[in-house]
């Protein structure tokens, strides 16, 4: 089995590529077979939107890469094609290659979760021990296929350090929700609609919907909830629906559990603060919230860079916030590893990864 | 074709026109569409998509910083809701391209210039072969449909008499230019390096000292040097890179809009190619090669990839070849040869390399271009023969109008050189000046408007002969100022006037051409190309209507041409007519050129 790590960002230019590049460089020293793919488009010379230079992805001999056909012609790495898949992207089919000569690559892999899964399985079959999924923008949905995330955030998301740190704390908390027990896991296995469960009697009531994003689904849950003690949502829960659900069930939450498929289904529903404040509200009413699949945040990578817009020249230039203040504020607030790889190197980051994944010696 | 259900999502309330056009196209193709209102939240949109269960979702949004994250979240919402797997989704809008679509997580990205057909192909799961790629553009025709029949039979008869006398005169004459062209032909066709070297020695004997120095001791003329190997490699990479990205824009909006040419001659072939590629990308149909002014006054041509520090790109086989090789297949290419001491050889090179067009005018070259009338007459007949041999049409430009020669005199000269070409089996194109010439500045024909006198010129030519007309060069010259907006508007309006008059081709300047104070900039070229495109779009098939004055002046021009031709016939010798000012006098600003004076030789036939 491969260990799959996702590099998820909170915005463009938050340091995903630099983080990816750092991990690639360090882990290759451990004599492990590394794979790399991405859910977006990365490794290009200039940013698609701001036109500012971007970090490049330099790959070493032996690495396995899944990227779109058109990206292969713009890189400098030598390679052997291992497989041409049927998975299409706007830049052509995804091709799996083995690097035969060190060089730069541009990565544009599958951008849907299901397709990412297929590619990861194939890369595993090509003997990858450790696969990095490079993220795109603020997208996290396909990261559900990974074993853990490194969250890249920074001034490009918000140049106000206090607000950025606060948001990251809530984001971390959403991803640190407790996992279901073995019994609960069995209880929800295979369900693909919102389902109300009475766990002792094993009574199930399935709604017509998988997603919880409007009043109709909330009303149906509220009208039936007195007979059940568990709500299972296999798909998206929007911030507004969570708010309505919390308020409508109110004190009746006591003894009831909301099980969500994974933290990503909650995190995409709204802002981390709004979502987590409703989680706390449900907890304060005596309810529980758990995730069916846990996707731990292994570390948080911070980046003081942001593209500063200049109105006088109608263009962007590199801007920076105070990197020390950003790093220490984040480290003091979030109970996990925080790294600024450009300023302090990657020692802590690799240590954090190795606490989840033990490369063979 | 299976009917598809398509949800159209305007995430950008002010930019949903594209979606509305696509909606209409999809419905006409039999698909079911749902265009959402522009003020829905992302969650509401997701709910509709879930309920509607479409095959395809098309999102419209203009990109800016921060917008990428909004779109990224939208795709995430699609994914976590479970609908992303079931639908194809594309993004369209300003600044969108396939790389961005990949980054944003969409299946396709459509930027500006995307056709409705392309969006329909995406919906229908068909591969779309963009008609707009530069490689697929079709080369336009200028001379097609013209039979060169004279409507004015008096003028035709006059021209025949003059052409007879020209051909009689040149029959037993030759020049170093003609001999050099013959040697050049042998050099190009020989595969034996020793023979080539010998031919080069023969060639250099027929050249000026500066050119001789190049062949004998590889000494370069001042301000010229060879492009380095590295520069040539970079050039190839540049061409590959740029060509792969180019899409073709059509400047023309309706069929009657003329073919649009730009003129280049930066001095450096690399820079020329960069200008050409930019102009091709912005829709130019053809390009005209300008050589340095000293090239016209120097006996002999150089060899190699030579760059020049001043205006005008040095004519060598190698320079012309790399420029030709860089052109999109649809780009018309003209190498001008009209005015100097190397006219036959330049036409030969252009023909050998595959130029579509050349430019030959004895009268302008002799009266405004500095070449001796007798010499240019002898050379031009040979050059026209080469043009006929290679099937290259040539234009006859009346730039002597810029010296101050009245239009009717310049036109008389143009018609003589055109009739000469027809007799020699070539295809001439009439190229009257289409701008504010000294003649009208003095006489006031353009005091009220720029329409009537330009219209009069075209009407008069149309009344004389059924031949292609290329308004030159560049149109609107001397109406443009240093203000780029003003300059572009003047070019665009002259272009639309030309279109309205049924002109076949035009040459346009860059917006900074008249007053650049230095090299012409690419952005200023794009100014006029875009302005011309906008003007063609504005007028469509609607005409610009001249006042009654145009017809009156047209009649006057035609009558005056007859009078000038009569004078030339009465003089009995075309070359003497040139020397003596019958086709443009010193008082009018036309001075018979001196370059090559006395160099015409008796042609001694080989035994």
Coordinates of C-alpha atoms in Angstrom, one line a residue, chain A residues 11-13 39-41 48-50 90-91 111-114 136-142 156 209 211 213-214 235-236 238 264-265 268-270 307 316, chain B residues 43 46-47 50-51 63-65 68-73 75-77 79-82 84-85 87 97-109:
Chain A
X11 CA -6.0 29.8 -1.8
X12 CA -3.7 30.3 -4.8
X13 CA -0.1 31.2 -3.9
X39 CA -5.7 17.9 -8.9
X40 CA -5.0 21.1 -10.7
X41 CA -2.2 22.6 -12.7
X48 CA -1.9 32.0 -14.7
X49 CA -3.7 35.0 -13.1
X50 CA -1.1 37.3 -11.6
X90 CA -8.6 20.0 -20.3
X91 CA -5.0 19.3 -21.2
X111 CA -9.5 16.7 -10.9
X112 CA -12.3 14.5 -9.7
X113 CA -12.1 12.4 -6.6
X114 CA -13.1 9.2 -8.3
X136 CA -5.1 23.4 -6.6
X137 CA -6.3 26.8 -5.4
X138 CA -8.5 26.3 -2.3
X139 CA -9.8 23.0 -3.5
X140 CA -10.0 20.2 -1.0
X141 CA -12.9 17.9 -2.2
X142 CA -10.7 15.4 -4.1
X156 CA -2.4 35.0 -0.1
X209 CA -31.5 13.5 -0.6
X211 CA -27.0 16.5 0.5
X213 CA -28.3 22.2 1.7
X214 CA -31.9 23.3 1.9
X235 CA -22.6 14.3 1.4
X236 CA -22.3 18.1 1.6
X238 CA -24.1 23.6 4.0
X264 CA -14.3 17.8 3.9
X265 CA -18.1 17.5 3.6
X268 CA -16.7 23.0 2.0
X269 CA -20.1 23.9 3.3
X270 CA -19.1 27.4 4.6
X307 CA 0.4 38.9 -4.9
X316 CA 0.7 42.4 -9.5
Chain B
X43 CA -25.6 26.3 -2.7
X46 CA -26.0 23.1 -6.5
X47 CA -29.5 22.3 -5.4
X50 CA -29.1 18.0 -8.2
X51 CA -32.8 18.4 -8.9
X63 CA -11.5 35.8 -13.9
X64 CA -9.7 38.1 -11.5
X65 CA -7.7 37.6 -8.4
X68 CA -10.3 31.4 -8.9
X69 CA -11.1 30.5 -5.3
X70 CA -14.8 31.1 -5.8
X71 CA -14.8 28.8 -8.8
X72 CA -12.6 26.3 -6.9
X73 CA -15.2 26.2 -4.1
X75 CA -16.3 22.7 -8.1
X76 CA -15.7 21.4 -4.5
X77 CA -19.4 21.8 -3.7
X79 CA -17.8 17.2 -5.9
X80 CA -18.9 16.8 -2.2
X81 CA -22.6 16.9 -3.3
X82 CA -21.9 13.9 -5.5
X84 CA -19.4 16.3 -10.1
X85 CA -19.1 12.7 -11.2
X87 CA -22.0 15.9 -15.2
X97 CA -7.9 29.0 -21.0
X98 CA -7.4 25.2 -20.8
X99 CA -4.6 25.5 -18.2
X100 CA -6.9 27.5 -15.9
X101 CA -9.7 25.1 -16.4
X102 CA -7.4 22.3 -15.3
X103 CA -6.3 24.3 -12.3
X104 CA -9.9 25.1 -11.4
X105 CA -11.1 21.5 -11.8
X106 CA -13.3 22.0 -14.8
X107 CA -13.4 19.6 -17.7
X108 CA -12.9 22.4 -20.3
X109 CA -12.2 26.1 -20.4

